[in-house]
């Protein structure tokens, strides 16, 4: 399997800054995220504190990011990462049906708003999943609930409908839902995931559904669930001034490490995280050549 020097997860200001810095330092990088970049930036009306760009519109700033990536010949691999595993001397990165390897990882996935559903963490891996394309084969002929937090998730729901016997789809967004006719769309609010050894039911505001699995399709996974063993406090990754996390070779930057949630702060931290990751990779190579 191809091994990258540094994998960067997230295409907001922090992730893009990290990718550009690492590329300048001649590292083989993998940038994972959305090609549309950050909707938070895109939808910003006016940004007044971005150095050198007074009163820049969010759309203009986003277009500048894209142009910078093009100039640097940096490609985006458009996969949602569902898990990152520290494998000793490298990291295994699970994204949909693909696995990637990298010597170092930079987490720049942004902040996850809201708390997990009751039962979500306890039943993770026992009926709760964050990736339909990864785990759909386990639910052939079964009944599942899919909770989608954006229209992008409709594609995964459609894929699940090709495998499962029954699919309940709970859209957590206002746009019109366009999914397969095989899917039962439920306009209701999930409240709790029930079960003992395995998922048994999804409790909603107005009812209860007997299901074998619950797929929660958010834009990104909370950091503690994304990287097993990572030190997290109040849903933020704990880092030092070098953006180093509690796991050697794993760095984090931007909103994921805490307030203030500012674009310029995120971009600066992305630069630091990349420089730290570059130093880490270079040190590994020197020690390996001894």
JSON list of N, CA and C in Angstrom, two decimals, residues 8 20 24 27-28 31 33 35 71 112 118 122 141-142 145 166 173 186 191 213 215 228 236 277:
[
{"chain": "A", "resi": 8, "resn": "UNK", "atom": "N", "xyz": [-3.54, 14.91, 5.88]},
{"chain": "A", "resi": 8, "resn": "UNK", "atom": "CA", "xyz": [-4.26, 16.04, 6.49]},
{"chain": "A", "resi": 8, "resn": "UNK", "atom": "C", "xyz": [-5.75, 15.79, 6.31]},
{"chain": "A", "resi": 20, "resn": "UNK", "atom": "N", "xyz": [-0.59, 23.20, 2.34]},
{"chain": "A", "resi": 20, "resn": "UNK", "atom": "CA", "xyz": [0.29, 24.07, 1.56]},
{"chain": "A", "resi": 20, "resn": "UNK", "atom": "C", "xyz": [1.69, 24.11, 2.18]},
{"chain": "A", "resi": 24, "resn": "UNK", "atom": "N", "xyz": [5.15, 22.69, 0.46]},
{"chain": "A", "resi": 24, "resn": "UNK", "atom": "CA", "xyz": [6.32, 23.54, 0.28]},
{"chain": "A", "resi": 24, "resn": "UNK", "atom": "C", "xyz": [7.57, 22.87, 0.84]},
{"chain": "A", "resi": 27, "resn": "UNK", "atom": "N", "xyz": [6.97, 17.41, 1.14]},
{"chain": "A", "resi": 27, "resn": "UNK", "atom": "CA", "xyz": [6.45, 16.18, 1.72]},
{"chain": "A", "resi": 27, "resn": "UNK", "atom": "C", "xyz": [5.33, 15.62, 0.83]},
{"chain": "A", "resi": 28, "resn": "UNK", "atom": "N", "xyz": [5.25, 14.30, 0.81]},
{"chain": "A", "resi": 28, "resn": "UNK", "atom": "CA", "xyz": [4.19, 13.61, 0.06]},
{"chain": "A", "resi": 28, "resn": "UNK", "atom": "C", "xyz": [2.94, 13.63, 0.92]},
{"chain": "A", "resi": 31, "resn": "UNK", "atom": "N", "xyz": [-4.50, 14.95, 1.21]},
{"chain": "A", "resi": 31, "resn": "UNK", "atom": "CA", "xyz": [-5.47, 15.89, 1.76]},
{"chain": "A", "resi": 31, "resn": "UNK", "atom": "C", "xyz": [-6.86, 15.30, 1.58]},
{"chain": "A", "resi": 33, "resn": "UNK", "atom": "N", "xyz": [-10.96, 15.49, 2.37]},
{"chain": "A", "resi": 33, "resn": "UNK", "atom": "CA", "xyz": [-12.03, 16.40, 2.75]},
{"chain": "A", "resi": 33, "resn": "UNK", "atom": "C", "xyz": [-12.94, 16.70, 1.59]},
{"chain": "A", "resi": 35, "resn": "UNK", "atom": "N", "xyz": [-14.25, 18.89, -1.60]},
{"chain": "A", "resi": 35, "resn": "UNK", "atom": "CA", "xyz": [-13.72, 19.78, -2.64]},
{"chain": "A", "resi": 35, "resn": "UNK", "atom": "C", "xyz": [-14.39, 21.15, -2.60]},
{"chain": "A", "resi": 71, "resn": "UNK", "atom": "N", "xyz": [-2.53, 26.32, -7.79]},
{"chain": "A", "resi": 71, "resn": "UNK", "atom": "CA", "xyz": [-1.17, 26.77, -8.07]},
{"chain": "A", "resi": 71, "resn": "UNK", "atom": "C", "xyz": [-0.14, 25.81, -7.48]},
{"chain": "A", "resi": 112, "resn": "UNK", "atom": "N", "xyz": [-17.21, 19.87, 16.30]},
{"chain": "A", "resi": 112, "resn": "UNK", "atom": "CA", "xyz": [-18.46, 19.12, 16.18]},
{"chain": "A", "resi": 112, "resn": "UNK", "atom": "C", "xyz": [-19.48, 19.73, 17.13]},
{"chain": "A", "resi": 118, "resn": "UNK", "atom": "N", "xyz": [-27.91, 9.92, 23.26]},
{"chain": "A", "resi": 118, "resn": "UNK", "atom": "CA", "xyz": [-27.79, 8.92, 24.31]},
{"chain": "A", "resi": 118, "resn": "UNK", "atom": "C", "xyz": [-27.75, 7.52, 23.69]},
{"chain": "A", "resi": 122, "resn": "UNK", "atom": "N", "xyz": [-22.06, 4.31, 23.51]},
{"chain": "A", "resi": 122, "resn": "UNK", "atom": "CA", "xyz": [-22.06, 2.98, 24.13]},
{"chain": "A", "resi": 122, "resn": "UNK", "atom": "C", "xyz": [-22.26, 1.87, 23.10]},
{"chain": "A", "resi": 141, "resn": "UNK", "atom": "N", "xyz": [-30.57, -7.48, 4.15]},
{"chain": "A", "resi": 141, "resn": "UNK", "atom": "CA", "xyz": [-31.86, -8.02, 4.54]},
{"chain": "A", "resi": 141, "resn": "UNK", "atom": "C", "xyz": [-32.37, -7.56, 5.89]},
{"chain": "A", "resi": 142, "resn": "UNK", "atom": "N", "xyz": [-31.71, -6.56, 6.49]},
{"chain": "A", "resi": 142, "resn": "UNK", "atom": "CA", "xyz": [-32.10, -6.09, 7.82]},
{"chain": "A", "resi": 142, "resn": "UNK", "atom": "C", "xyz": [-32.75, -4.72, 7.75]},
{"chain": "A", "resi": 145, "resn": "UNK", "atom": "N", "xyz": [-31.82, 2.49, 10.41]},
{"chain": "A", "resi": 145, "resn": "UNK", "atom": "CA", "xyz": [-32.17, 3.90, 10.40]},
{"chain": "A", "resi": 145, "resn": "UNK", "atom": "C", "xyz": [-30.94, 4.69, 9.97]},
{"chain": "A", "resi": 166, "resn": "UNK", "atom": "N", "xyz": [-35.15, -2.76, 4.89]},
{"chain": "A", "resi": 166, "resn": "UNK", "atom": "CA", "xyz": [-35.91, -1.55, 5.18]},
{"chain": "A", "resi": 166, "resn": "UNK", "atom": "C", "xyz": [-34.96, -0.45, 5.64]},
{"chain": "A", "resi": 173, "resn": "UNK", "atom": "N", "xyz": [-31.98, 18.34, 7.99]},
{"chain": "A", "resi": 173, "resn": "UNK", "atom": "CA", "xyz": [-31.74, 19.57, 7.25]},
{"chain": "A", "resi": 173, "resn": "UNK", "atom": "C", "xyz": [-33.04, 20.02, 6.59]},
{"chain": "A", "resi": 186, "resn": "UNK", "atom": "N", "xyz": [-38.61, 9.86, 7.17]},
{"chain": "A", "resi": 186, "resn": "UNK", "atom": "CA", "xyz": [-39.32, 10.16, 8.42]},
{"chain": "A", "resi": 186, "resn": "UNK", "atom": "C", "xyz": [-38.90, 11.55, 8.90]},
{"chain": "A", "resi": 191, "resn": "UNK", "atom": "N", "xyz": [-33.96, 10.85, 19.29]},
{"chain": "A", "resi": 191, "resn": "UNK", "atom": "CA", "xyz": [-33.71, 11.26, 20.66]},
{"chain": "A", "resi": 191, "resn": "UNK", "atom": "C", "xyz": [-32.72, 10.35, 21.39]},
{"chain": "A", "resi": 213, "resn": "UNK", "atom": "N", "xyz": [-29.68, -1.48, 13.08]},
{"chain": "A", "resi": 213, "resn": "UNK", "atom": "CA", "xyz": [-28.53, -0.59, 13.06]},
{"chain": "A", "resi": 213, "resn": "UNK", "atom": "C", "xyz": [-28.95, 0.85, 12.87]},
{"chain": "A", "resi": 215, "resn": "UNK", "atom": "N", "xyz": [-27.23, 4.44, 11.43]},
{"chain": "A", "resi": 215, "resn": "UNK", "atom": "CA", "xyz": [-26.12, 5.11, 10.75]},
{"chain": "A", "resi": 215, "resn": "UNK", "atom": "C", "xyz": [-26.27, 6.60, 10.93]},
{"chain": "A", "resi": 228, "resn": "UNK", "atom": "N", "xyz": [-9.05, 6.61, 18.32]},
{"chain": "A", "resi": 228, "resn": "UNK", "atom": "CA", "xyz": [-9.07, 5.94, 19.62]},
{"chain": "A", "resi": 228, "resn": "UNK", "atom": "C", "xyz": [-7.83, 6.28, 20.45]},
{"chain": "A", "resi": 236, "resn": "UNK", "atom": "N", "xyz": [-12.92, 18.89, 22.46]},
{"chain": "A", "resi": 236, "resn": "UNK", "atom": "CA", "xyz": [-11.79, 19.50, 21.76]},
{"chain": "A", "resi": 236, "resn": "UNK", "atom": "C", "xyz": [-10.54, 18.66, 22.00]},
{"chain": "A", "resi": 277, "resn": "UNK", "atom": "N", "xyz": [4.74, 18.42, 11.99]},
{"chain": "A", "resi": 277, "resn": "UNK", "atom": "CA", "xyz": [4.65, 17.12, 11.35]},
{"chain": "A", "resi": 277, "resn": "UNK", "atom": "C", "xyz": [5.85, 16.87, 10.44]}
]
